[in-house]
Amino acid sequence: QVQLVESGGGLVQAGGSLRLSCAASGSILNIHRMGWYRQTPGKQRELVAQFILGSATNYADSVKGRFTISRDNTERTVYLQMNSLKPEDTAVYYCNAWISEGIGRALNAYWGRGTPVTVSS
């Protein structure tokens, strides 16, 4: 079983910083994509940042220049460094990964439970 465990969410004032972590564990052959989405009530879940093919990254326009995604040497733990936070960044942040669990096995999407981030004015 593949699991994604997030941490690092919390309350911060505008202009502050937070660092989110997501650790993937279980039966993993390859992680094809891994990154972060966020969602607020009444709004669809949106991509924040992710690793795609190779070491390429993709960021939402709203966070470019403020957020940085990174990963450890195992490429099974990703981080989201969030700087210059704004109230509109308030959301539940979800870790997402597309994972192959073995040769000949399907590529599946996995989600963490989410970690809330609240940015005060």
PDB file of C-alpha atoms in Angstrom:
ATOM      1  CA  GLN A   1       0.000   0.000   0.000  1.00  0.00           C
ATOM      2  CA  VAL A   2       1.214   3.465  -0.890  1.00  0.00           C
ATOM      3  CA  GLN A   3       0.732   6.238   1.624  1.00  0.00           C
ATOM      4  CA  LEU A   4       1.402   9.951   1.497  1.00  0.00           C
ATOM      5  CA  VAL A   5       1.869  11.707   4.817  1.00  0.00           C
ATOM      6  CA  GLU A   6       1.883  15.495   4.964  1.00  0.00           C
ATOM      7  CA  SER A   7       3.077  17.842   7.664  1.00  0.00           C
ATOM      8  CA  GLY A   8       3.996  21.460   8.206  1.00  0.00           C
ATOM      9  CA  GLY A   9       0.701  23.275   7.898  1.00  0.00           C
ATOM     10  CA  GLY A  10      -0.326  25.869  10.412  1.00  0.00           C
ATOM     11  CA  LEU A  11      -1.177  29.477  11.074  1.00  0.00           C
ATOM     12  CA  VAL A  12       1.046  32.288   9.881  1.00  0.00           C
ATOM     13  CA  GLN A  13       0.699  36.006   9.349  1.00  0.00           C
ATOM     14  CA  ALA A  14       0.817  37.587   5.923  1.00  0.00           C
ATOM     15  CA  GLY A  15       4.360  37.877   4.664  1.00  0.00           C
ATOM     16  CA  GLY A  16       5.510  34.907   6.685  1.00  0.00           C
ATOM     17  CA  SER A  17       6.743  31.498   5.622  1.00  0.00           C
ATOM     18  CA  LEU A  18       5.884  27.849   6.048  1.00  0.00           C
ATOM     19  CA  ARG A  19       7.466  24.653   4.823  1.00  0.00           C
ATOM     20  CA  LEU A  20       5.294  21.665   3.985  1.00  0.00           C
ATOM     21  CA  SER A  21       6.568  18.106   3.780  1.00  0.00           C
ATOM     22  CA  CYS A  22       5.152  15.012   2.137  1.00  0.00           C
ATOM     23  CA  ALA A  23       6.646  11.556   2.565  1.00  0.00           C
ATOM     24  CA  ALA A  24       5.672   8.700   0.276  1.00  0.00           C
ATOM     25  CA  SER A  25       6.010   5.155   1.538  1.00  0.00           C
ATOM     26  CA  GLY A  26       4.971   1.665   0.546  1.00  0.00           C
ATOM     27  CA  SER A  27       5.414  -0.375  -2.600  1.00  0.00           C
ATOM     28  CA  ILE A  28       6.950   2.114  -5.016  1.00  0.00           C
ATOM     29  CA  LEU A  29       8.854   1.425  -8.193  1.00  0.00           C
ATOM     30  CA  ASN A  30       8.774   4.924  -9.628  1.00  0.00           C
ATOM     31  CA  ILE A  31       7.176   8.235  -8.805  1.00  0.00           C
ATOM     32  CA  HIS A  32       6.241   9.816 -12.098  1.00  0.00           C
ATOM     33  CA  ARG A  33       4.781  12.998 -10.666  1.00  0.00           C
ATOM     34  CA  MET A  34       4.682  14.366  -7.151  1.00  0.00           C
ATOM     35  CA  GLY A  35       3.600  17.692  -5.802  1.00  0.00           C
ATOM     36  CA  TRP A  36       1.011  19.844  -4.125  1.00  0.00           C
ATOM     37  CA  TYR A  37      -2.569  20.929  -4.687  1.00  0.00           C
ATOM     38  CA  ARG A  38      -4.748  23.157  -2.556  1.00  0.00           C
ATOM     39  CA  GLN A  39      -8.457  23.613  -2.007  1.00  0.00           C
ATOM     40  CA  THR A  40     -10.808  25.947  -0.161  1.00  0.00           C
ATOM     41  CA  PRO A  41     -14.542  25.396   0.447  1.00  0.00           C
ATOM     42  CA  GLY A  42     -16.605  26.113  -2.645  1.00  0.00           C
ATOM     43  CA  LYS A  43     -13.555  26.160  -4.874  1.00  0.00           C
ATOM     44  CA  GLN A  44     -12.104  23.432  -7.047  1.00  0.00           C
ATOM     45  CA  ARG A  45      -8.808  21.886  -6.139  1.00  0.00           C
ATOM     46  CA  GLU A  46      -5.941  23.571  -7.948  1.00  0.00           C
ATOM     47  CA  LEU A  47      -2.385  22.615  -8.716  1.00  0.00           C
ATOM     48  CA  VAL A  48       0.193  24.560  -6.725  1.00  0.00           C
ATOM     49  CA  ALA A  49       3.496  22.969  -7.706  1.00  0.00           C
ATOM     50  CA  GLN A  50       4.748  19.591  -8.813  1.00  0.00           C
ATOM     51  CA  PHE A  51       7.643  17.626 -10.183  1.00  0.00           C
ATOM     52  CA  ILE A  52       6.877  16.186 -13.578  1.00  0.00           C
ATOM     53  CA  LEU A  53       9.171  14.358 -16.002  1.00  0.00           C
ATOM     54  CA  GLY A  54      12.760  14.173 -14.867  1.00  0.00           C
ATOM     55  CA  SER A  55      13.521  17.095 -12.600  1.00  0.00           C
ATOM     56  CA  ALA A  56      11.169  19.491 -14.338  1.00  0.00           C
ATOM     57  CA  THR A  57       8.761  21.473 -12.203  1.00  0.00           C
ATOM     58  CA  ASN A  58       5.468  23.192 -12.788  1.00  0.00           C
ATOM     59  CA  TYR A  59       4.057  26.052 -10.717  1.00  0.00           C
ATOM     60  CA  ALA A  60       0.766  27.850 -10.602  1.00  0.00           C
ATOM     61  CA  ASP A  61       1.153  31.415 -11.813  1.00  0.00           C
ATOM     62  CA  SER A  62      -0.143  32.698  -8.494  1.00  0.00           C
ATOM     63  CA  VAL A  63       2.771  31.214  -6.543  1.00  0.00           C
ATOM     64  CA  LYS A  64       5.675  31.660  -8.941  1.00  0.00           C
ATOM     65  CA  GLY A  65       8.518  33.497  -7.291  1.00  0.00           C
ATOM     66  CA  ARG A  66       7.130  32.822  -3.819  1.00  0.00           C
ATOM     67  CA  PHE A  67       6.889  29.034  -3.499  1.00  0.00           C
ATOM     68  CA  THR A  68       9.616  26.497  -4.190  1.00  0.00           C
ATOM     69  CA  ILE A  69       9.164  22.753  -4.489  1.00  0.00           C
ATOM     70  CA  SER A  70      12.072  20.466  -3.658  1.00  0.00           C
ATOM     71  CA  ARG A  71      12.741  16.843  -2.784  1.00  0.00           C
ATOM     72  CA  ASP A  72      15.247  14.726  -0.938  1.00  0.00           C
ATOM     73  CA  ASN A  73      17.760  12.341  -2.486  1.00  0.00           C
ATOM     74  CA  THR A  74      15.337   9.420  -2.382  1.00  0.00           C
ATOM     75  CA  GLU A  75      12.842  11.465  -4.380  1.00  0.00           C
ATOM     76  CA  ARG A  76      10.179  10.096  -2.060  1.00  0.00           C
ATOM     77  CA  THR A  77       9.862  13.157   0.116  1.00  0.00           C
ATOM     78  CA  VAL A  78       8.868  16.494  -1.329  1.00  0.00           C
ATOM     79  CA  TYR A  79       8.798  19.883   0.291  1.00  0.00           C
ATOM     80  CA  LEU A  80       6.998  23.092  -0.445  1.00  0.00           C
ATOM     81  CA  GLN A  81       8.744  26.196   0.826  1.00  0.00           C
ATOM     82  CA  MET A  82       6.157  28.956   0.936  1.00  0.00           C
ATOM     83  CA  ASN A  83       7.431  32.493   1.334  1.00  0.00           C
ATOM     84  CA  SER A  84       5.704  35.861   1.244  1.00  0.00           C
ATOM     85  CA  LEU A  85       2.434  34.201   2.140  1.00  0.00           C
ATOM     86  CA  LYS A  86      -0.800  35.993   1.373  1.00  0.00           C
ATOM     87  CA  PRO A  87      -4.284  35.535   2.861  1.00  0.00           C
ATOM     88  CA  GLU A  88      -5.414  34.116  -0.476  1.00  0.00           C
ATOM     89  CA  ASP A  89      -2.965  31.252   0.051  1.00  0.00           C
ATOM     90  CA  THR A  90      -5.207  29.991   2.851  1.00  0.00           C
ATOM     91  CA  ALA A  91      -6.350  26.484   1.951  1.00  0.00           C
ATOM     92  CA  VAL A  92      -5.975  22.834   2.721  1.00  0.00           C
ATOM     93  CA  TYR A  93      -2.861  21.660   0.937  1.00  0.00           C
ATOM     94  CA  TYR A  94      -2.820  18.121  -0.426  1.00  0.00           C
ATOM     95  CA  CYS A  95       0.132  16.058  -1.484  1.00  0.00           C
ATOM     96  CA  ASN A  96      -0.396  14.205  -4.747  1.00  0.00           C
ATOM     97  CA  ALA A  97       1.698  11.572  -6.479  1.00  0.00           C
ATOM     98  CA  TRP A  98       1.419   9.425  -9.581  1.00  0.00           C
ATOM     99  CA  ILE A  99       3.132   6.171  -8.691  1.00  0.00           C
ATOM    100  CA  SER A 100       4.036   2.931 -10.399  1.00  0.00           C
ATOM    101  CA  GLU A 101       4.058   0.188  -7.779  1.00  0.00           C
ATOM    102  CA  GLY A 102       5.932  -2.366  -9.858  1.00  0.00           C
ATOM    103  CA  ILE A 103       6.841  -3.557 -13.332  1.00  0.00           C
ATOM    104  CA  GLY A 104       3.695  -4.168 -15.320  1.00  0.00           C
ATOM    105  CA  ARG A 105       1.478  -2.555 -12.711  1.00  0.00           C
ATOM    106  CA  ALA A 106      -0.795   0.372 -13.362  1.00  0.00           C
ATOM    107  CA  LEU A 107       0.119   3.966 -12.728  1.00  0.00           C
ATOM    108  CA  ASN A 108      -2.085   5.256  -9.927  1.00  0.00           C
ATOM    109  CA  ALA A 109      -2.763   8.604  -8.338  1.00  0.00           C
ATOM    110  CA  TYR A 110      -2.468   8.932  -4.579  1.00  0.00           C
ATOM    111  CA  TRP A 111      -3.479  11.716  -2.232  1.00  0.00           C
ATOM    112  CA  GLY A 112      -2.531  12.685   1.259  1.00  0.00           C
ATOM    113  CA  ARG A 113      -5.129  13.637   3.843  1.00  0.00           C
ATOM    114  CA  GLY A 114      -4.281  17.311   3.578  1.00  0.00           C
ATOM    115  CA  THR A 115      -2.654  19.829   5.871  1.00  0.00           C
ATOM    116  CA  PRO A 116      -4.344  23.176   6.519  1.00  0.00           C
ATOM    117  CA  VAL A 117      -2.596  26.479   5.973  1.00  0.00           C
ATOM    118  CA  THR A 118      -4.118  29.685   7.295  1.00  0.00           C
ATOM    119  CA  VAL A 119      -2.624  33.070   6.503  1.00  0.00           C
ATOM    120  CA  SER A 120      -3.915  35.971   8.556  1.00  0.00           C
ATOM    121  CA  SER A 121      -4.122  39.557   7.331  1.00  0.00           C
TER     122      SER A 121
END
